[in-house]
Short mmCIF file of C-alpha atoms in Angstrom, two decimals:
data_model
loop_
_atom_site.label_atom_id
_atom_site.label_comp_id
_atom_site.label_asym_id
_atom_site.label_seq_id
_atom_site.Cartn_x
_atom_site.Cartn_y
_atom_site.Cartn_z
CA UNK D 1 -5.06 29.12 0.63
CA UNK D 2 -1.88 27.49 1.91
CA UNK D 3 -2.02 29.37 5.16
CA UNK D 4 -5.63 28.36 5.72
CA UNK D 5 -4.85 24.71 5.05
CA UNK D 6 -1.91 24.92 7.52
CA UNK D 7 -4.15 26.36 10.23
CA UNK D 8 -6.51 23.37 9.83
CA UNK D 9 -4.12 20.42 9.00
CA UNK D 10 -0.98 21.29 11.00
CA UNK D 11 -2.54 20.96 14.43
CA UNK D 12 -4.20 17.75 13.41
CA UNK D 13 -0.92 16.44 11.93
CA UNK D 14 0.93 17.34 15.03
CA UNK D 15 -1.64 15.59 17.19
CA UNK D 16 -1.44 12.51 15.05
CA UNK D 17 2.33 12.67 15.01
CA UNK D 18 2.24 12.23 18.83
CA UNK D 19 -0.20 9.33 18.68
CA UNK D 20 1.67 6.08 19.40
CA UNK D 21 -0.66 4.00 17.37
CA UNK D 22 -0.40 6.05 14.16
CA UNK D 23 3.27 6.60 14.65
CA UNK D 24 3.73 2.83 14.84
CA UNK D 25 1.80 2.32 11.62
CA UNK D 26 3.88 5.01 9.94
CA UNK D 27 7.20 3.72 11.14
CA UNK D 28 6.12 0.12 10.57
CA UNK D 29 5.44 0.68 6.85
CA UNK D 30 8.84 2.16 6.38
CA UNK D 31 10.35 -1.36 6.93
CA UNK D 32 8.92 -2.34 3.50
CA UNK D 33 9.72 0.95 1.59
CA UNK D 34 13.22 -0.04 0.35
CA UNK D 35 12.00 -3.49 -0.55
CA UNK D 36 9.03 -2.04 -2.48
CA UNK D 37 11.23 0.38 -4.38
CA UNK D 38 13.65 -2.49 -5.32
CA UNK D 39 10.72 -4.75 -6.30
CA UNK D 40 9.08 -2.01 -8.48
CA UNK D 41 12.24 -1.98 -10.63
CA UNK D 42 11.88 -5.64 -11.54
CA UNK D 43 8.05 -5.19 -11.88
CA UNK D 44 8.63 -2.49 -14.50
CA UNK D 45 11.08 -4.76 -16.39
CA UNK D 46 8.73 -7.68 -16.30
CA UNK D 47 5.75 -5.69 -17.54
CA UNK D 48 7.46 -3.15 -19.84
CA UNK D 49 4.68 -2.00 -22.22
CA UNK D 50 6.32 -3.24 -25.44
CA UNK D 51 4.57 -6.41 -26.67
CA UNK D 52 7.72 -7.77 -28.42
CA UNK D 53 9.66 -7.55 -25.10
CA UNK D 54 6.91 -9.28 -23.03
CA UNK D 55 6.57 -11.96 -25.67
CA UNK D 56 10.32 -12.56 -25.74
CA UNK D 57 10.80 -12.83 -22.01
CA UNK D 58 7.89 -15.27 -21.94
CA UNK D 59 9.47 -17.39 -24.64
CA UNK D 60 12.84 -17.78 -22.98
CA UNK D 61 12.77 -20.95 -20.94
CA UNK D 62 15.14 -20.90 -17.90
CA UNK D 63 14.17 -24.17 -16.25
CA UNK D 64 13.35 -26.78 -18.78
CA UNK D 65 12.14 -29.27 -16.09
CA UNK D 66 9.30 -27.06 -14.93
CA UNK D 67 8.94 -24.82 -18.09
CA UNK D 68 9.61 -21.69 -16.09
CA UNK D 69 10.51 -18.71 -18.36
CA UNK D 70 12.49 -15.53 -17.88
CA UNK D 71 9.23 -13.73 -17.29
CA UNK D 72 8.47 -16.06 -14.37
CA UNK D 73 11.83 -15.34 -12.73
CA UNK D 74 11.51 -11.64 -13.26
CA UNK D 75 8.23 -11.82 -11.41
CA UNK D 76 9.83 -13.36 -8.33
CA UNK D 77 11.30 -10.10 -6.98
CA UNK D 78 7.85 -8.62 -7.08
CA UNK D 79 6.43 -11.72 -5.36
CA UNK D 80 9.10 -11.42 -2.64
CA UNK D 81 8.10 -7.78 -1.92
CA UNK D 82 4.67 -6.63 -3.16
CA UNK D 83 2.98 -10.02 -2.80
CA UNK D 84 4.00 -10.60 0.77
CA UNK D 85 4.34 -6.96 1.88
CA UNK D 86 1.87 -7.46 4.73
CA UNK D 87 4.40 -9.70 6.50
CA UNK D 88 6.96 -6.85 6.60
CA UNK D 89 4.29 -4.37 7.62
CA UNK D 90 3.03 -6.43 10.57
CA UNK D 91 6.57 -7.12 11.71
CA UNK D 92 7.46 -3.46 11.48
CA UNK D 93 4.28 -2.07 13.17
CA UNK D 94 4.52 -4.63 16.04
CA UNK D 95 8.23 -3.79 16.50
CA UNK D 96 7.61 -0.05 16.54
CA UNK D 97 4.51 -0.32 18.81
CA UNK D 98 6.46 -2.50 21.28
CA UNK D 99 9.00 0.32 21.62
CA UNK D 100 6.16 2.75 22.42
CA UNK D 101 4.85 0.33 24.99
CA UNK D 102 8.31 0.03 26.64
CA UNK D 103 8.62 -3.63 26.07
CA UNK D 104 11.08 -5.89 24.11
CA UNK D 105 10.54 -4.85 20.38
CA UNK D 106 11.97 -8.10 18.98
CA UNK D 107 9.51 -10.22 20.97
CA UNK D 108 6.75 -7.72 20.17
CA UNK D 109 7.45 -8.24 16.40
CA UNK D 110 7.43 -11.99 16.91
CA UNK D 111 4.05 -12.13 18.88
CA UNK D 112 2.52 -9.75 16.27
CA UNK D 113 3.41 -12.07 13.43
CA UNK D 114 2.40 -15.14 15.36
CA UNK D 115 -1.01 -13.79 16.19
CA UNK D 116 -1.63 -12.71 12.56
CA UNK D 117 -0.59 -16.07 11.20
CA UNK D 118 -2.76 -17.81 13.84
CA UNK D 119 -5.88 -16.01 12.48
CA UNK D 120 -5.01 -16.65 8.89
CA UNK D 121 -6.76 -19.52 7.03
CA UNK D 122 -4.50 -22.39 5.97
CA UNK D 123 -6.60 -23.58 3.07
CA UNK D 124 -6.28 -22.64 -0.59
CA UNK D 125 -9.43 -23.11 -2.53
CA UNK D 126 -9.14 -24.14 -6.25
CA UNK D 127 -10.41 -26.53 -8.90
CA UNK D 128 -8.94 -29.48 -10.78
CA UNK D 129 -10.03 -30.31 -14.33
CA UNK D 130 -9.72 -33.92 -15.49
CA UNK D 131 -11.05 -34.36 -19.07
CA UNK D 132 -14.44 -32.64 -19.07
CA UNK D 133 -14.99 -32.87 -15.30
CA UNK D 134 -14.06 -29.94 -13.01
CA UNK D 135 -13.95 -30.53 -9.32
CA UNK D 136 -13.42 -28.02 -6.46
CA UNK D 137 -10.49 -28.86 -4.22
CA UNK D 138 -9.10 -27.43 -0.92
CA UNK D 139 -5.32 -27.71 -0.33
CA UNK D 140 -3.30 -26.90 2.77
CA UNK D 141 -1.25 -23.71 2.20
CA UNK D 142 -1.37 -19.91 2.55
CA UNK D 143 -3.29 -17.76 0.14
CA UNK D 144 -0.88 -15.07 -1.18
CA UNK D 145 -3.71 -12.53 -1.18
CA UNK D 146 -3.82 -12.53 2.62
CA UNK D 147 -0.01 -12.14 2.74
CA UNK D 148 -0.25 -8.97 0.63
CA UNK D 149 -2.27 -5.75 0.90
CA UNK D 150 -5.53 -7.56 1.54
CA UNK D 151 -4.19 -8.87 4.87
CA UNK D 152 -2.77 -5.61 6.15
CA UNK D 153 -5.85 -4.34 7.93
CA UNK D 154 -6.15 -7.55 9.99
CA UNK D 155 -2.35 -7.37 10.59
CA UNK D 156 -2.65 -3.86 12.05
CA UNK D 157 -5.27 -5.07 14.45
CA UNK D 158 -3.16 -8.14 15.42
CA UNK D 159 0.00 -6.02 15.98
CA UNK D 160 -1.66 -3.62 18.39
CA UNK D 161 -3.79 -6.18 20.34
CA UNK D 162 -0.95 -8.77 20.72
CA UNK D 163 1.57 -6.20 21.88
CA UNK D 164 -0.87 -4.64 24.23
CA UNK D 165 -1.57 -8.13 25.78
CA UNK D 166 2.16 -8.89 25.92
CA UNK D 167 3.07 -5.68 27.65
CA UNK D 168 0.08 -5.98 30.12
CA UNK D 169 1.24 -9.48 31.25
CA UNK D 170 4.80 -8.14 31.65
CA UNK D 171 3.63 -5.29 33.82
CA UNK D 172 1.66 -7.77 35.96
CA UNK D 173 4.97 -9.51 36.65
CA UNK D 174 3.83 -12.85 35.21
CA UNK D 175 7.18 -13.74 33.84
CA UNK D 176 9.82 -16.46 34.52
CA UNK D 177 12.77 -14.99 36.36
CA UNK D 178 16.13 -16.63 35.99
CA UNK D 179 18.90 -16.60 38.56
CA UNK D 180 21.94 -14.30 38.36
CA UNK D 181 24.75 -15.29 36.03
CA UNK D 182 22.38 -16.63 33.29
CA UNK D 183 23.17 -15.02 29.82
CA UNK D 184 20.98 -11.98 29.02
CA UNK D 185 19.47 -13.63 25.83
CA UNK D 186 18.36 -16.63 27.89
CA UNK D 187 16.83 -14.39 30.49
CA UNK D 188 14.91 -12.47 27.86
CA UNK D 189 13.73 -15.66 26.13
CA UNK D 190 12.31 -17.25 29.30
CA UNK D 191 10.85 -13.93 30.40
CA UNK D 192 8.86 -13.74 27.18
CA UNK D 193 7.50 -17.30 27.50
CA UNK D 194 4.37 -16.63 29.66
CA UNK D 195 3.34 -13.44 27.85
CA UNK D 196 3.71 -15.20 24.52
CA UNK D 197 1.60 -18.12 25.67
CA UNK D 198 -1.14 -15.81 26.86
CA UNK D 199 -1.12 -13.91 23.59
CA UNK D 200 -1.32 -17.25 21.70
CA UNK D 201 -4.18 -18.50 23.81
CA UNK D 202 -6.20 -15.33 23.28
CA UNK D 203 -5.81 -15.41 19.49
CA UNK D 204 -6.41 -19.22 19.49
CA UNK D 205 -9.81 -18.59 21.16
CA UNK D 206 -10.63 -15.81 18.72
CA UNK D 207 -9.74 -18.09 15.79
CA UNK D 208 -11.80 -20.88 17.42
CA UNK D 209 -14.90 -18.59 17.59
CA UNK D 210 -14.63 -17.60 13.95
CA UNK D 211 -14.13 -21.24 12.97
CA UNK D 212 -17.15 -22.30 14.88
CA UNK D 213 -19.22 -19.97 12.54
CA UNK D 214 -17.57 -21.50 9.49
CA UNK D 215 -15.45 -18.52 8.54
CA UNK D 216 -12.25 -16.67 9.56
CA UNK D 217 -11.22 -13.14 10.61
CA UNK D 218 -9.67 -12.28 7.25
CA UNK D 219 -12.75 -13.28 5.25
CA UNK D 220 -15.19 -11.49 7.48
CA UNK D 221 -13.26 -8.19 7.33
CA UNK D 222 -12.76 -8.40 3.64
CA UNK D 223 -16.42 -9.11 2.94
CA UNK D 224 -17.46 -6.39 5.26
CA UNK D 225 -15.52 -3.80 3.24
CA UNK D 226 -17.07 -5.09 0.03
CA UNK D 227 -20.66 -4.76 1.26
CA UNK D 228 -21.18 -1.05 0.41
CA UNK D 229 -20.03 -1.79 -3.24
CA UNK D 230 -22.54 -4.48 -4.18
CA UNK D 231 -24.98 -2.22 -6.11
CA UNK D 232 -22.47 -0.35 -8.25
CA UNK D 233 -23.16 -0.20 -11.95
CA UNK D 234 -22.52 1.61 -15.22
CA UNK D 235 -22.88 5.24 -14.23
CA UNK D 236 -20.66 8.22 -13.43
CA UNK D 237 -22.03 8.18 -9.94
CA UNK D 238 -21.02 4.49 -9.60
CA UNK D 239 -17.59 5.14 -10.80
CA UNK D 240 -17.05 8.15 -8.42
CA UNK D 241 -18.51 6.16 -5.49
CA UNK D 242 -16.33 3.22 -6.25
CA UNK D 243 -13.20 5.30 -6.34
CA UNK D 244 -14.05 7.19 -3.12
CA UNK D 245 -14.36 3.85 -1.41
CA UNK D 246 -11.20 2.60 -3.13
CA UNK D 247 -9.05 5.45 -1.83
CA UNK D 248 -10.67 5.52 1.48
CA UNK D 249 -9.65 1.90 1.94
CA UNK D 250 -6.06 2.70 0.86
CA UNK D 251 -5.88 5.36 3.56
CA UNK D 252 -6.18 2.52 6.15
CA UNK D 253 -3.58 0.36 4.41
CA UNK D 254 -6.17 -1.90 2.77
CA UNK D 255 -5.69 -2.47 -0.93
CA UNK D 256 -8.70 -0.60 -2.27
CA UNK D 257 -8.22 -1.92 -5.73
CA UNK D 258 -8.59 -5.50 -4.66
CA UNK D 259 -11.66 -4.77 -2.50
CA UNK D 260 -13.55 -2.61 -5.10
CA UNK D 261 -12.20 -4.57 -8.05
CA UNK D 262 -13.66 -7.85 -6.75
CA UNK D 263 -17.14 -6.31 -7.27
CA UNK D 264 -16.63 -3.54 -9.80
CA UNK D 265 -14.07 -4.93 -12.31
CA UNK D 266 -16.32 -7.67 -13.74
CA UNK D 267 -18.81 -4.99 -14.64
CA UNK D 268 -16.10 -2.80 -16.22
CA UNK D 269 -14.61 -5.70 -18.15
CA UNK D 270 -18.07 -6.60 -19.58
CA UNK D 271 -18.51 -3.06 -20.63
CA UNK D 272 -15.11 -3.06 -22.30
CA UNK D 273 -16.04 -6.11 -24.30
CA UNK D 274 -19.23 -4.45 -25.45
CA UNK D 275 -17.10 -1.41 -26.52
CA UNK D 276 -14.79 -3.69 -28.46
CA UNK D 277 -17.80 -5.36 -30.23
CA UNK D 278 -19.36 -2.00 -30.92
CA UNK D 279 -16.21 -0.59 -32.56
CA UNK D 280 -15.68 -3.82 -34.66
CA UNK D 281 -19.25 -4.41 -35.74
CA UNK D 282 -21.28 -1.40 -34.91
CA UNK D 283 -23.60 -3.66 -33.00
CA UNK D 284 -24.93 -2.51 -29.58
CA UNK D 285 -23.73 0.77 -27.98
CA UNK D 286 -20.57 2.19 -26.55
CA UNK D 287 -19.96 2.90 -22.96
CA UNK D 288 -17.92 5.78 -21.42
CA UNK D 289 -17.36 3.83 -18.15
CA UNK D 290 -15.38 0.66 -18.87
CA UNK D 291 -12.08 -1.05 -17.75
CA UNK D 292 -9.89 1.27 -19.97
CA UNK D 293 -11.61 4.30 -18.72
CA UNK D 294 -10.78 3.32 -15.16
CA UNK D 295 -7.19 2.21 -15.97
CA UNK D 296 -6.19 5.08 -18.27
CA UNK D 297 -8.24 8.19 -17.20
CA UNK D 298 -9.00 7.88 -13.51
CA UNK D 299 -5.49 7.70 -12.13
CA UNK D 300 -1.92 8.31 -13.44
CA UNK D 301 0.88 6.60 -11.56
CA UNK D 302 -1.34 4.35 -9.45
CA UNK D 303 -4.10 4.87 -6.85
CA UNK D 304 -4.53 8.49 -5.95
CA UNK D 305 -3.11 9.56 -9.32
CA UNK D 306 0.20 9.87 -7.44
CA UNK D 307 2.35 10.62 -10.45
CA UNK D 308 1.04 14.19 -10.04
CA UNK D 309 2.06 14.05 -6.33
CA UNK D 310 5.59 12.72 -7.28
CA UNK D 311 6.07 15.63 -9.71
CA UNK D 312 4.92 18.15 -7.08
CA UNK D 313 7.33 16.56 -4.65
CA UNK D 314 10.30 17.01 -6.96
CA UNK D 315 9.42 20.52 -8.19
CA UNK D 316 8.14 22.25 -5.07
CA UNK D 317 9.55 20.58 -1.96
CA UNK D 318 12.84 21.22 -0.26
CA UNK D 319 13.09 18.53 2.54
CA UNK D 320 15.53 15.75 1.55
CA UNK D 321 13.07 13.12 2.84
CA UNK D 322 10.39 14.17 0.37
CA UNK D 323 12.61 15.05 -2.61
CA UNK D 324 14.64 11.93 -2.43
CA UNK D 325 11.59 9.77 -2.25
CA UNK D 326 10.12 11.65 -5.12
CA UNK D 327 13.13 11.03 -7.35
CA UNK D 328 13.16 7.31 -6.47
CA UNK D 329 9.45 7.01 -7.21
CA UNK D 330 9.36 8.81 -10.46
CA UNK D 331 10.29 5.96 -12.80
CA UNK D 332 8.02 3.45 -11.16
CA UNK D 333 5.24 6.15 -11.18
CA UNK D 334 5.56 6.64 -14.82
CA UNK D 335 4.71 2.97 -15.24
CA UNK D 336 1.80 3.22 -12.76
CA UNK D 337 3.54 1.63 -9.74
CA UNK D 338 3.10 3.75 -6.58
CA UNK D 339 3.62 1.45 -3.50
CA UNK D 340 6.78 3.37 -2.62
CA UNK D 341 4.67 6.54 -2.25
CA UNK D 342 1.69 4.88 -0.66
CA UNK D 343 3.84 3.34 2.14
CA UNK D 344 6.88 5.53 1.98
CA UNK D 345 5.58 9.15 2.15
CA UNK D 346 3.20 7.67 3.57
CA UNK D 347 -0.32 8.10 2.30
CA UNK D 348 -1.53 5.39 4.69
CA UNK D 349 -3.06 7.16 7.88
CA UNK D 350 -1.88 10.53 6.74
CA UNK D 351 -4.66 13.00 7.27
CA UNK D 352 -2.84 15.67 5.33
CA UNK D 353 -2.82 13.71 2.10
CA UNK D 354 -6.19 11.91 2.30
CA UNK D 355 -8.00 14.96 0.85
CA UNK D 356 -6.10 15.22 -2.39
CA UNK D 357 -5.59 11.56 -2.60
CA UNK D 358 -9.39 11.19 -2.95
CA UNK D 359 -10.04 14.47 -4.85
CA UNK D 360 -7.62 14.14 -7.71
CA UNK D 361 -8.95 10.81 -9.05
CA UNK D 362 -12.52 12.05 -8.61
CA UNK D 363 -11.74 15.20 -10.63
CA UNK D 364 -10.03 13.08 -13.37
CA UNK D 365 -13.05 10.83 -13.61
CA UNK D 366 -15.58 13.78 -13.84
CA UNK D 367 -13.59 15.74 -16.38
CA UNK D 368 -12.83 12.69 -18.51
CA UNK D 369 -16.44 11.53 -18.42
CA UNK D 370 -17.89 14.90 -19.58
CA UNK D 371 -15.19 15.36 -22.23
CA UNK D 372 -16.18 11.97 -23.70
CA UNK D 373 -20.02 12.62 -23.28
CA UNK D 374 -19.68 15.95 -25.19
CA UNK D 375 -17.67 14.27 -27.97
CA UNK D 376 -14.45 16.11 -27.26
CA UNK D 377 -12.58 12.90 -26.70
CA UNK D 378 -13.61 9.58 -28.27
CA UNK D 379 -14.76 6.86 -25.82
CA UNK D 380 -12.30 3.98 -25.21
CA UNK D 381 -12.30 1.42 -27.98
CA UNK D 382 -12.08 -1.58 -25.58
CA UNK D 383 -8.68 -2.65 -26.81
CA UNK D 384 -6.59 -4.02 -23.93
CA UNK D 385 -3.73 -1.62 -23.15
CA UNK D 386 -1.04 -2.79 -20.72
CA UNK D 387 -1.58 -1.23 -17.22
CA UNK D 388 2.12 -0.24 -17.24
CA UNK D 389 1.83 1.83 -20.34
CA UNK D 390 2.74 5.44 -19.60
CA UNK D 391 0.18 8.25 -19.94
CA UNK D 392 -0.01 10.07 -23.20
CA UNK D 393 0.84 6.92 -25.13
CA UNK D 394 -1.94 4.81 -23.37
CA UNK D 395 -4.48 7.65 -23.98
CA UNK D 396 -3.56 7.80 -27.66
CA UNK D 397 -3.82 4.03 -28.04
CA UNK D 398 -7.13 3.80 -26.33
CA UNK D 399 -8.82 6.76 -27.98
CA UNK D 400 -6.70 9.09 -30.30
CA UNK D 401 -4.25 11.89 -29.85
CA UNK D 402 -6.82 14.02 -27.96
CA UNK D 403 -7.11 11.33 -25.24
CA UNK D 404 -3.38 11.62 -24.85
CA UNK D 405 -3.56 15.36 -24.48
CA UNK D 406 -6.37 15.00 -21.89
CA UNK D 407 -4.23 12.75 -19.78
CA UNK D 408 -1.34 15.22 -19.77
CA UNK D 409 -3.74 18.07 -18.88
CA UNK D 410 -5.23 16.08 -16.01
CA UNK D 411 -1.71 15.17 -14.78
CA UNK D 412 -0.78 18.93 -14.56
CA UNK D 413 -4.19 19.68 -12.87
CA UNK D 414 -3.33 16.97 -10.31
CA UNK D 415 0.06 18.59 -9.58
CA UNK D 416 -1.69 21.88 -8.84
CA UNK D 417 -4.15 20.17 -6.45
CA UNK D 418 -1.43 18.19 -4.61
CA UNK D 419 1.00 21.09 -4.39
CA UNK D 420 -0.40 22.96 -1.30
CA UNK D 421 -0.89 19.70 0.70
CA UNK D 422 2.61 18.29 0.04
CA UNK D 423 4.01 21.75 0.88
CA UNK D 424 2.48 21.46 4.35
CA UNK D 425 4.20 18.14 4.86
CA UNK D 426 7.42 19.55 3.45
CA UNK D 427 7.36 22.37 5.93
CA UNK D 428 7.05 19.89 8.83
CA UNK D 429 9.79 17.64 7.49
CA UNK D 430 12.10 20.66 6.99
CA UNK D 431 11.56 21.51 10.60
CA UNK D 432 12.35 18.00 11.73
CA UNK D 433 15.52 17.88 9.61
CA UNK D 434 16.70 21.30 10.93
CA UNK D 435 16.11 20.08 14.51
CA UNK D 436 18.00 16.74 13.87
CA UNK D 437 20.90 18.64 12.29
CA UNK D 438 21.12 20.96 15.37
CA UNK D 439 20.98 18.07 17.62
CA UNK D 440 23.77 16.36 15.68
CA UNK D 441 25.86 19.57 15.74
CA UNK D 442 25.39 19.78 19.47
CA UNK D 443 26.46 16.15 19.97
CA UNK D 444 29.57 16.72 17.87
CA UNK D 445 30.49 19.68 20.05
CA UNK D 446 30.21 17.70 23.25
CA UNK D 447 33.54 16.68 24.83
CA UNK D 448 33.71 13.05 25.85
CA UNK D 449 36.45 11.52 27.91
CA UNK D 450 36.19 8.42 25.56
CA UNK D 451 37.76 10.60 22.93
CA UNK D 452 40.95 11.23 24.95
CA UNK D 453 43.83 8.90 24.57
CA UNK D 454 47.30 8.95 26.21
CA UNK D 455 48.72 8.09 22.76
CA UNK D 456 47.95 11.63 21.81
CA UNK D 457 50.33 13.06 24.49
#
């Protein structure tokens, strides 16, 4: 089976590995990888699934003037990484793509960020309640949602388009040339002036067109992605369809949970409330599909059920790139945080991993559904379990001990499904590491006149 998969996927992976657009996305996301791993540590601490702990950190007031607690401050590292990760991604993708386009990468990163922020809406919608009156308000500012995973797809488009325009203007020779003797940094700065102005003008016109229709690029793309999800409901087919869309969006770097959740989560939460009422009073009926079913039995370790992938990386892979990332991602994965894997392996725009990334959650959903439909596992009680609660414990709390056993069995099945696919990546990375080691050894063997010194005589 592994050899057949290699014959199909290896040529595709090699072709994609030579594609400057996909290489730029891959390398661009690596900018945020160490930040996401660091932020995930604080995210686990802030959301550790022990009620006494979360209640205590929420009660410790750090700033008496604002009422900010220890929990608020523990959330700030997460806000500085996960919440604004699109900023790092756009910067990294633009920088990497500028190098592929043989132009200044620093100015490429700058125009990429500038064009992205130019399209971004600068209004925050909200409401203010005074007494019994609630009034909608609009305030100047940036919506954090667009700075995070929701804004990555627009960011990728802006990075490629802006750098393309910038490089095209440079090749046309439409640059300001400074006389000899001017410092190089000044020369580069003035040389970038006209290309940057043209990039800004193009994106200004694009933003003007969207504004004339009373909307913006971010909102249009986000709503377009939600359109196929509007008719989802309380069925196994709906759950599977939602998760196929969710993981398909993640493949393109879009937070599928945000897109799907905007439509599907209100349905799931309502079903959970009905389950809770059913178990408390016996009134109504219980539902297999609900919020706890999604959170606790569809995926383990985050989208794609990547805790199985992390275990497969540690147990079956040999390349340092994969094994080191697996070890770093294990603890966050246990607490259902997987951004280090999504953007570090990466999953995004990785054709080798998209198949198991979509299959494993689907298998989890189908098996869990039929186990509950046949009465082998009780349906979820509707009790709210923290999303960071590790598997086994969460399944036990939501159903009974059988639910915990089912989670562990599905985790192992996920390892089996992921294993042949990650082995394909591992083989390629091993080859890259061996070539890099040979190149380094050859470089070390080269004799350079710079290494000679008359002091040695």
